[in-house]
mmCIF file of C-alpha atoms in Angstrom:
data_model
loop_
_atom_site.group_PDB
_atom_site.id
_atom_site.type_symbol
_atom_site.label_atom_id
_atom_site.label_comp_id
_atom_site.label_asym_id
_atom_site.label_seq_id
_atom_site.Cartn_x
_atom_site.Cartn_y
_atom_site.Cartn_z
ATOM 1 C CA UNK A 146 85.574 105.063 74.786
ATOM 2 C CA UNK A 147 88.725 106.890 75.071
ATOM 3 C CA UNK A 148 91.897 105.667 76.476
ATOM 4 C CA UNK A 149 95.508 105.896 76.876
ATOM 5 C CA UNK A 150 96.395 103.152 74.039
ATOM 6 C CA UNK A 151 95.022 105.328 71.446
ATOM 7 C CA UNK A 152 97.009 108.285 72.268
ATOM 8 C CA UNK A 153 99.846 105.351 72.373
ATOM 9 C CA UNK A 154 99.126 105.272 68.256
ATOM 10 C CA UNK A 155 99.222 108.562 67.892
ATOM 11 C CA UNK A 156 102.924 108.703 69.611
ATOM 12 C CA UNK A 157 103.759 105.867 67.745
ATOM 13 C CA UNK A 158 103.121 107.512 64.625
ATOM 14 C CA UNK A 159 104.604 110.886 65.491
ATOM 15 C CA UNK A 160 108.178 108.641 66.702
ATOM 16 C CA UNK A 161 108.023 107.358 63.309
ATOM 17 C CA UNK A 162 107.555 110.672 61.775
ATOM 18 C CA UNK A 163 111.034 111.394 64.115
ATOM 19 C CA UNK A 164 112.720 108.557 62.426
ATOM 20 C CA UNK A 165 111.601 108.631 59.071
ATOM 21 C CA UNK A 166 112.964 112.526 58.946
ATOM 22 C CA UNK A 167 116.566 111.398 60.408
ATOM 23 C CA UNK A 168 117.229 108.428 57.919
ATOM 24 C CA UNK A 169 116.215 111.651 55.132
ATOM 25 C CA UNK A 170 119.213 113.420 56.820
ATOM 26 C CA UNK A 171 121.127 109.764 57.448
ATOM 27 C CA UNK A 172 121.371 110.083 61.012
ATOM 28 C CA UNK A 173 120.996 106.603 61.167
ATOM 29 C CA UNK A 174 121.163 105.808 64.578
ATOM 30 C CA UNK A 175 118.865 108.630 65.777
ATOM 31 C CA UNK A 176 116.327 107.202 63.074
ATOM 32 C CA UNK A 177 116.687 103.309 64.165
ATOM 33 C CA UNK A 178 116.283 104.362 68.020
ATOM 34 C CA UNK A 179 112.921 106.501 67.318
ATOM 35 C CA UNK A 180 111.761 103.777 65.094
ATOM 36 C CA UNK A 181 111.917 100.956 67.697
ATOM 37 C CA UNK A 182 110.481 103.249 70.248
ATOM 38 C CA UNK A 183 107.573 104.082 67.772
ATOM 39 C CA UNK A 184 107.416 100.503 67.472
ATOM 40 C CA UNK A 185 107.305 99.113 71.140
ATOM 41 C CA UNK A 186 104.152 101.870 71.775
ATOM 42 C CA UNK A 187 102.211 100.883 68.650
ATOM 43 C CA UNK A 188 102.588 97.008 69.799
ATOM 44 C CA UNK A 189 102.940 97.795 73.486
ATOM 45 C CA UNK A 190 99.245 96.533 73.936
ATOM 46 C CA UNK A 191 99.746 93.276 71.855
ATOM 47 C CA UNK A 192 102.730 92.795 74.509
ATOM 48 C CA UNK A 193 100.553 93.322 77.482
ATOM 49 C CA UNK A 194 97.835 90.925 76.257
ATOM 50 C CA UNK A 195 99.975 88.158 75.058
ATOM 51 C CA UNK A 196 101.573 88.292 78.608
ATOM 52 C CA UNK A 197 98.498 87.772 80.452
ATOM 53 C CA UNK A 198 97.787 84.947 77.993
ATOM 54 C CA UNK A 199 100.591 82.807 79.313
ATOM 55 C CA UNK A 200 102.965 83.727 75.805
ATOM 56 C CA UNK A 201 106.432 85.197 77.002
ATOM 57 C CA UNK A 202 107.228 85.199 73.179
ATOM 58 C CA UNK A 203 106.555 89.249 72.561
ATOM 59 C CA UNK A 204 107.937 90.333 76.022
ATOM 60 C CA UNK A 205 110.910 88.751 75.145
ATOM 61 C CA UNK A 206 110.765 90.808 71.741
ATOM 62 C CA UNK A 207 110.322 94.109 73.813
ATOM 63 C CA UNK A 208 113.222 92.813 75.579
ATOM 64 C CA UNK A 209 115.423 92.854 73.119
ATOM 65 C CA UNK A 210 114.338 96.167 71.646
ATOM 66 C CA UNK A 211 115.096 97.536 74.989
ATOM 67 C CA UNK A 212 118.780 96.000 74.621
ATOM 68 C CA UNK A 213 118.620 97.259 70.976
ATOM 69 C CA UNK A 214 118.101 100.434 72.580
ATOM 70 C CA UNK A 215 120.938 100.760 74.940
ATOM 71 C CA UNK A 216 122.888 100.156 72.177
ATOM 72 C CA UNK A 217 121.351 102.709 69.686
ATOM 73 C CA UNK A 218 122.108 105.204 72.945
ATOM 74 C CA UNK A 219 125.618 104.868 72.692
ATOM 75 C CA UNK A 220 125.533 105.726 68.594
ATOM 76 C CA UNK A 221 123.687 108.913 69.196
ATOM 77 C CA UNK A 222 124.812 112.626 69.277
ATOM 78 C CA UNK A 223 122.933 115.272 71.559
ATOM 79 C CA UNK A 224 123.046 118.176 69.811
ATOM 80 C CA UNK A 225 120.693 121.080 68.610
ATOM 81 C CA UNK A 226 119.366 121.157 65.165
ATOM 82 C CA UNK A 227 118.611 124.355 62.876
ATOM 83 C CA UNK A 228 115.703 126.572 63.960
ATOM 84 C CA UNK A 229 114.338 129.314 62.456
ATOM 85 C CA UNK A 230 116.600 132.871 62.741
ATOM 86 C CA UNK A 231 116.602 134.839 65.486
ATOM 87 C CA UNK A 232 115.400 137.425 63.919
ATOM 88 C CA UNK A 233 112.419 135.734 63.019
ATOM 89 C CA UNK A 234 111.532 133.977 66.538
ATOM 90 C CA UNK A 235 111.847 137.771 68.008
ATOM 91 C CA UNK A 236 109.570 139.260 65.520
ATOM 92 C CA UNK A 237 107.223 136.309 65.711
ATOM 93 C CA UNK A 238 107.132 136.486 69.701
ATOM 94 C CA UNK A 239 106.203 139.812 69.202
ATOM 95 C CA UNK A 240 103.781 139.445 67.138
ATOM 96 C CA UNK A 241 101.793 136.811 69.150
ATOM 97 C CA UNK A 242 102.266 138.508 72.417
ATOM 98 C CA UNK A 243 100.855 136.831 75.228
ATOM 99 C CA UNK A 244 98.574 134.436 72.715
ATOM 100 C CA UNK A 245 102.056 132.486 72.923
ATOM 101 C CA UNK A 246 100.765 130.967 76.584
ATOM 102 C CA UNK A 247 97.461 130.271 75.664
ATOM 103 C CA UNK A 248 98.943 126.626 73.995
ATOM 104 C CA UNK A 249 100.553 125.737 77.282
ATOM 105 C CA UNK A 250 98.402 127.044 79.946
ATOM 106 C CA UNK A 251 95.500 124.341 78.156
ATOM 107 C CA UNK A 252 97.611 121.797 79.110
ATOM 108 C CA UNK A 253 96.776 121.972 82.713
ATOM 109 C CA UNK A 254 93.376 123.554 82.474
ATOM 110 C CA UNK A 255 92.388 120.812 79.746
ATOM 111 C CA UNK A 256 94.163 117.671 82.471
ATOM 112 C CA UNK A 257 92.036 118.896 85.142
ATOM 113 C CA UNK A 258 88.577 119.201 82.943
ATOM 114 C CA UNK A 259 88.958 115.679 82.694
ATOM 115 C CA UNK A 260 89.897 114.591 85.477
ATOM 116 C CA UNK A 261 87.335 116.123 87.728
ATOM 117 C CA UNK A 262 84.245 115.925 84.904
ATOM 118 C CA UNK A 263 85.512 112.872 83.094
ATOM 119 C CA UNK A 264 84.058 110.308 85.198
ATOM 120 C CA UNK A 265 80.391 111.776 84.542
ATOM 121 C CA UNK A 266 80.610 112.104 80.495
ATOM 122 C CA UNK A 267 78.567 109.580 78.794
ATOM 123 C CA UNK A 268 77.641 109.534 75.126
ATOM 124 C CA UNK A 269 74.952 107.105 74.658
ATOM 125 C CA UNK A 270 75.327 105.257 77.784
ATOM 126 C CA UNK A 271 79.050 104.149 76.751
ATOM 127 C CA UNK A 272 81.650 106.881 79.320
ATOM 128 C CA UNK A 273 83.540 108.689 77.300
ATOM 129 C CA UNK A 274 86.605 108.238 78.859
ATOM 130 C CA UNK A 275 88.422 104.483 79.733
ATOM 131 C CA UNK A 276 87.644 104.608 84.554
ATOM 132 C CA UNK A 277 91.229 103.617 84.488
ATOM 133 C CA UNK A 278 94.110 105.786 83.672
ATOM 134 C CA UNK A 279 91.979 109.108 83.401
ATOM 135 C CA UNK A 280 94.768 111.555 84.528
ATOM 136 C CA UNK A 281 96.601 110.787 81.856
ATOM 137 C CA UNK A 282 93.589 110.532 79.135
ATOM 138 C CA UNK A 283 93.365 113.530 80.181
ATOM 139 C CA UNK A 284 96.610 115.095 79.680
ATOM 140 C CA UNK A 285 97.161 113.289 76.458
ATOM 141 C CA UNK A 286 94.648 114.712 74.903
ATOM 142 C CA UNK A 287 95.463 117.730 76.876
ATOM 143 C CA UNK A 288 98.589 117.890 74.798
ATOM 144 C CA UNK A 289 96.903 116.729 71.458
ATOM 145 C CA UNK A 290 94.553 120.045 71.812
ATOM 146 C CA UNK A 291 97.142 122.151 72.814
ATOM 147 C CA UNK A 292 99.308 121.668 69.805
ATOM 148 C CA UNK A 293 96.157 122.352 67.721
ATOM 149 C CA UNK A 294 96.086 125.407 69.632
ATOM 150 C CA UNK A 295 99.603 126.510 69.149
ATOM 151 C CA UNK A 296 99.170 126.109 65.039
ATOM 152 C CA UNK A 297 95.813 127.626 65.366
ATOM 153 C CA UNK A 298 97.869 130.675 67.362
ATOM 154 C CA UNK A 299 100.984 130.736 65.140
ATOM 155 C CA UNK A 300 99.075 130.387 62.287
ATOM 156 C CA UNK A 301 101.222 127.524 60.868
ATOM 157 C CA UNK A 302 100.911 124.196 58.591
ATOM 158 C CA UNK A 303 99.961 121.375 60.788
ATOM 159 C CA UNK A 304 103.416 119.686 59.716
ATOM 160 C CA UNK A 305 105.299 122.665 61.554
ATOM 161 C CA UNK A 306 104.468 120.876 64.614
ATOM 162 C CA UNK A 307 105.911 117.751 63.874
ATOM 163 C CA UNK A 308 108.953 119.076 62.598
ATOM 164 C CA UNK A 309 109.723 121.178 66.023
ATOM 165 C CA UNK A 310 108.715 118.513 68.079
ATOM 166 C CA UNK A 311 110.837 116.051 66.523
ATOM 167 C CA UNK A 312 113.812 119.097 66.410
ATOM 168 C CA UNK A 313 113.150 119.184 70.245
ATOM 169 C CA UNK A 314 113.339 114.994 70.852
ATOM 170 C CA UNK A 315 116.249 114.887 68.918
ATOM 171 C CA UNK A 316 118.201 117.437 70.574
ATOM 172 C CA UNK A 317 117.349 115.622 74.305
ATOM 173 C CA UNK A 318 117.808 112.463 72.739
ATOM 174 C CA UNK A 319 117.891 109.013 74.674
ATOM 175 C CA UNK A 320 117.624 111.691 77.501
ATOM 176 C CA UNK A 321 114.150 111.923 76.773
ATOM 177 C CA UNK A 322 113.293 108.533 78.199
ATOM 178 C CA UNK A 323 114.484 108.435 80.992
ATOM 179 C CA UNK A 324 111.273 109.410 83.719
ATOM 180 C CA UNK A 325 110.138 106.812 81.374
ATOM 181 C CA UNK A 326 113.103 104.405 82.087
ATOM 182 C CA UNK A 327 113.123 105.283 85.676
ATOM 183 C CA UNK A 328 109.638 105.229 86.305
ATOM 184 C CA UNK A 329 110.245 101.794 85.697
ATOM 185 C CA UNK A 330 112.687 100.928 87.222
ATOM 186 C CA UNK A 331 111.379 101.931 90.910
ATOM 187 C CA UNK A 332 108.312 99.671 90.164
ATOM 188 C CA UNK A 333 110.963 97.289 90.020
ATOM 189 C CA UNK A 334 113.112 97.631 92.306
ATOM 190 C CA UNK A 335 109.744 97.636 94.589
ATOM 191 C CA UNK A 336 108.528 94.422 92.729
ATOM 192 C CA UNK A 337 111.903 92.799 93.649
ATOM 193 C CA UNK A 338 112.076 92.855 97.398
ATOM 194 C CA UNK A 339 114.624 96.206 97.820
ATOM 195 C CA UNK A 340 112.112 98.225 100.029
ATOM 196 C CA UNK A 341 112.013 94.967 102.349
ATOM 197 C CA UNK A 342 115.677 95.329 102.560
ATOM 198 C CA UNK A 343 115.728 99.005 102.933
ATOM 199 C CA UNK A 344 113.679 98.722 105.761
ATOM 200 C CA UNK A 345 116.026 95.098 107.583
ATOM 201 C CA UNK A 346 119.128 98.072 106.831
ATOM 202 C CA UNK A 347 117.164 100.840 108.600
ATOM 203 C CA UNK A 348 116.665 99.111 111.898
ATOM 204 C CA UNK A 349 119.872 97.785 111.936
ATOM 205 C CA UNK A 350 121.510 101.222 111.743
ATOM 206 C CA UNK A 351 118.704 103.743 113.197
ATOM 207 C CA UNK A 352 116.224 103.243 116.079
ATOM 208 C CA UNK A 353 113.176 102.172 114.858
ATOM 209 C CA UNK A 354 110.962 103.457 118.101
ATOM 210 C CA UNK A 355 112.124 106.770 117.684
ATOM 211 C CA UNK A 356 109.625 108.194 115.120
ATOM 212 C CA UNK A 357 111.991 111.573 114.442
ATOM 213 C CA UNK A 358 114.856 109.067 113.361
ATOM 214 C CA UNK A 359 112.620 107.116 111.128
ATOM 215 C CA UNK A 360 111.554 110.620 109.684
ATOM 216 C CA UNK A 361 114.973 111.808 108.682
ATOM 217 C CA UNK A 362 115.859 108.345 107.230
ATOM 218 C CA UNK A 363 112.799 108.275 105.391
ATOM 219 C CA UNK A 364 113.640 111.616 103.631
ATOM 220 C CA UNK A 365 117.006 111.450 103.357
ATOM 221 C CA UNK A 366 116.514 108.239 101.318
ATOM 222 C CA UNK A 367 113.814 109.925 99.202
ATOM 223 C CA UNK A 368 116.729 112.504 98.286
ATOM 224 C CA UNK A 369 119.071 110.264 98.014
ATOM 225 C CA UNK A 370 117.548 107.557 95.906
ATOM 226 C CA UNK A 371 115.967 110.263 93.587
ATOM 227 C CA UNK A 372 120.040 111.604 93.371
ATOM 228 C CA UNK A 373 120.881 108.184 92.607
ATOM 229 C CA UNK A 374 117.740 107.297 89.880
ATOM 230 C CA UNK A 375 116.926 110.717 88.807
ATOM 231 C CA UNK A 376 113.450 110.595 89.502
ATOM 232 C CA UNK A 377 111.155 110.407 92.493
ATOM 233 C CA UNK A 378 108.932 108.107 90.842
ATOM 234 C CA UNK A 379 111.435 105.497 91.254
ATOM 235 C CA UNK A 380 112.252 106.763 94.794
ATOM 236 C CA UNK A 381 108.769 106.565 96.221
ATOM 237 C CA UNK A 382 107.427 102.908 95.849
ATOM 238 C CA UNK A 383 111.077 101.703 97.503
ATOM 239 C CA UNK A 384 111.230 104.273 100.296
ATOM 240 C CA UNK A 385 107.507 104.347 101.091
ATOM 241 C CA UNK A 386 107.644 99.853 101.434
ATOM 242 C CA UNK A 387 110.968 99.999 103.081
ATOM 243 C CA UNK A 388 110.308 102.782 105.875
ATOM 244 C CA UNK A 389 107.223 105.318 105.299
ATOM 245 C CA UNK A 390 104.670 102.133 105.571
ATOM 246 C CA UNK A 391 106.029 99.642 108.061
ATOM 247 C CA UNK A 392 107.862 101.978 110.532
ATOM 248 C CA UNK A 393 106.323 105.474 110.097
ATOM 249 C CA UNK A 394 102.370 104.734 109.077
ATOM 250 C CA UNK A 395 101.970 101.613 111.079
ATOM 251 C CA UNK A 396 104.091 101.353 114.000
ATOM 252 C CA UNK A 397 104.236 105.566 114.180
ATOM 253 C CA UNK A 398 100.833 106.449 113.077
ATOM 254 C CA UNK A 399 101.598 108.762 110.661
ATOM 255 C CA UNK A 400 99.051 109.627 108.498
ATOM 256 C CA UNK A 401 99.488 108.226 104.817
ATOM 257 C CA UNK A 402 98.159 110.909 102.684
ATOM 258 C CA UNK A 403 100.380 113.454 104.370
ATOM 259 C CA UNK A 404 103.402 111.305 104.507
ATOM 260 C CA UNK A 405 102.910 110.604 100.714
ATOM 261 C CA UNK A 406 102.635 114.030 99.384
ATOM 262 C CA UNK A 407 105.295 115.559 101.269
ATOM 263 C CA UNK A 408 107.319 112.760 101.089
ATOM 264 C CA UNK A 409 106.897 112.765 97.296
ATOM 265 C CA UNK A 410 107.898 116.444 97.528
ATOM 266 C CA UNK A 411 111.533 115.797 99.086
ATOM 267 C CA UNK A 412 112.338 113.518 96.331
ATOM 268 C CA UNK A 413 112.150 116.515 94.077
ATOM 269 C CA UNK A 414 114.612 117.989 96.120
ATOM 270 C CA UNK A 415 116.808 115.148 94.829
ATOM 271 C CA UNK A 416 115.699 116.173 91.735
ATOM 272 C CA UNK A 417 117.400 119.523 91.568
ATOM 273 C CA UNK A 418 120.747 118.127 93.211
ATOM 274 C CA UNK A 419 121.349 115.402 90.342
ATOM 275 C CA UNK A 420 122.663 115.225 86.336
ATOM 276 C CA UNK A 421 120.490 111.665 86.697
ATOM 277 C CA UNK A 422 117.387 113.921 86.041
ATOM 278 C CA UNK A 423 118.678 114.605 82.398
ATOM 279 C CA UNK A 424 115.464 115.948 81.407
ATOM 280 C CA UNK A 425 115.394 118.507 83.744
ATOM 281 C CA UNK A 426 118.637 119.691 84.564
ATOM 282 C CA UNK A 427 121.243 118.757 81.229
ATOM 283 C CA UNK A 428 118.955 119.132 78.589
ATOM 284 C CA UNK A 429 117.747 122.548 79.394
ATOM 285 C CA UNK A 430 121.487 123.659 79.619
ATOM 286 C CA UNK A 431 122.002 122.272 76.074
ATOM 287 C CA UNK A 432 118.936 124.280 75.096
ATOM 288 C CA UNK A 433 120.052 127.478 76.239
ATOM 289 C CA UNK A 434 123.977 126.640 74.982
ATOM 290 C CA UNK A 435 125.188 127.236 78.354
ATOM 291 C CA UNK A 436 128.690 127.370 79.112
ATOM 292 C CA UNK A 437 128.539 124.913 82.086
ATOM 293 C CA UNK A 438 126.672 121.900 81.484
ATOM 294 C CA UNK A 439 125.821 121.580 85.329
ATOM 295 C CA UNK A 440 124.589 125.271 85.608
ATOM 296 C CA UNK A 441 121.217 124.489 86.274
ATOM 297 C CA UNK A 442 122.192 122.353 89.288
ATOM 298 C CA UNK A 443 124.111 124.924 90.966
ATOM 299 C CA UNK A 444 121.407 127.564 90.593
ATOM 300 C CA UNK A 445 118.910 125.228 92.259
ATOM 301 C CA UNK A 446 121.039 123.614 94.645
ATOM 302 C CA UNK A 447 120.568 125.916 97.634
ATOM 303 C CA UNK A 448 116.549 126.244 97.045
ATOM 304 C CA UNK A 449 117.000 121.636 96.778
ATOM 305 C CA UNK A 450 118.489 121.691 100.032
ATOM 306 C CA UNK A 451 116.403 124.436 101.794
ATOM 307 C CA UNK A 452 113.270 122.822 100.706
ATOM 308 C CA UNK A 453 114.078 119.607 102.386
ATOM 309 C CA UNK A 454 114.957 121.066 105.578
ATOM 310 C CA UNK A 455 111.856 122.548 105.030
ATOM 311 C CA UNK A 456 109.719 119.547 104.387
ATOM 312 C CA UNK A 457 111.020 117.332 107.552
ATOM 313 C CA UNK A 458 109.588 120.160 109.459
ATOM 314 C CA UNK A 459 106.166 119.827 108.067
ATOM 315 C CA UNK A 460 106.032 115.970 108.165
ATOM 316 C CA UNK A 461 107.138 116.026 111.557
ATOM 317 C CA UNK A 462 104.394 118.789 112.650
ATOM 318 C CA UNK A 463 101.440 117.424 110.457
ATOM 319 C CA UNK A 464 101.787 114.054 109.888
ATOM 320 C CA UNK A 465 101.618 113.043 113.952
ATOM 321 C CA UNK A 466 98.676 115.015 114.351
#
């Protein structure tokens, strides 16, 4: 049966690969932070066991790494390693001609195979695919296929792969944890009581009867939260315990499904108003070498702030119905 901690292996071994390649070019800190990172997914499941056994021993270990970590962060240098010439990306673009999408466009196509067939693949009575955590099965191995695809289509040694991913990670650097790192840190946030408090704050300063108010405090905290976290993720469990479930859904009536997708939606507003979503809006200006690091903000900002305006029109039309 396939399932997510395999596909946690093989990232283990490819942030490994990452590390092992910078202490070759003695970027020492870049190959100590990949290395611990390689290491907390390869023994994440020993972690999660061992916790559930009553021994706080290895979560304290994954602790630390995660202090280790912050540390590392502050030693490391965001900047773009050597690619191949110009020249030769051009002529190899050309070349390939549109075969160059057929890698990505998997991705999706692959993520949704599984998702909607998965549940009904069996190999000798055993499912193929682990019930839980089948989205992303599915685009894990989504990914794997896709990069077998790309060296299939480029016509390059398997290693080629590794070596531009692990130019890519190292030029985002610790950037490219954080939806990781915020992911996380909405579930706790939630976990620790700071919807509940959200929502005391709300009625305190807007009334809670009128269901337009509650609205436009329910996504102006989605967009502001996601500003302040960098990632909707985090946004969603806090905003949707603090106001979308107790005040809109239940006292309201608004319907849940509705409420959540939209409501997901205006977080990603936040998303293109903030340098907290690193991965989105920095790094890609690093990529590109562009003269203002916070270009890619101010080319989205107007289409952040429309769409919002935009979205508390729909929730407040479709989710009374």
């Amino acid at each position: 049966m396939l399932s997510i901690e395999h596909f946690y292996w093989v990232l283990a071994a490819f942030l490994a690969y990452a590390g092992w390649r910078n202490l070759q070019q003695r970027r020492y800190a870049h190959a100590a932070f990949w290395t611990v990172i390689a290491a907390l997914f390869a023994g994440g499941d020993v972690v999660l066991r061992a916790s559930k056994a009553g021994d706080a021993l290895p979560a304290q270990f994954a602790g630390g790494a995660v202090l280790v970590l912050a540390l590392l962060a502050t030693r490391m240098r965001r900047e773009p390693l050597n690619e191949a010439p110009e020249s030769e990306r051009l002529a190899s673009a050309l070349r390939l001609g549109h075969r160059l999408f057929v890698p990505a466009l998997l991705i999706p196509a692959l993520t949704i195979t599984v998702v909607l067939a998965g549940p009904h693949l069996f190999f000798g009575g055993t499912p193929l695919f682990a019930p839980t955590g089948m989205t992303l099965v599915g685009l894990a191995l989504a990914c794997v296929i896709s990069a077998i695809a790309a060296i299939a289509v480029t016509r390059q040694p398997p290693l080629r792969a590794a070596d531009e991913g692990r130019r890519l990670l190292d030029t985002m650097g610790w950037a490219a944890l954080l939806p990781l790192v915020l992911a996380t840190l909405g579930g706790v946030f939630a976990a620790s009581g700071v919807g509940e408090s959200v929502a005391s704050l709300v009625s305190m300063v807007i009334p809670a009867d009128n269901r337009m108010a509650c609205l436009l405090a329910f996504a102006a905290g989605m967009v502001v939260f996601t500003i302040i976290m960098g990632n909707a993720f985090a946004a969603f469990p806090v905003m949707m315990a603090g106001i979308g479930l107790p005040l809109l859904v239940q006292r309201h009536g608004a319907d849940p499904a509705i409420l959540g997708a939209i409501g997901m939606l205006t977080g990603y507003c936040g998303t293109l108003l903030t340098p907290m979503a690193a991965n989105f809006n920095i790094v890609p200006a690093v990529l590109l070498e562009l003269d203002d690091q916070y270009g890619v903000i101010r080319a989205q900002a107007a289409t952040g702030l429309w769409l919002m305006g935009t979205n508390v029109l729909l929730m407040a039309w479709l989710c009374f119905r």
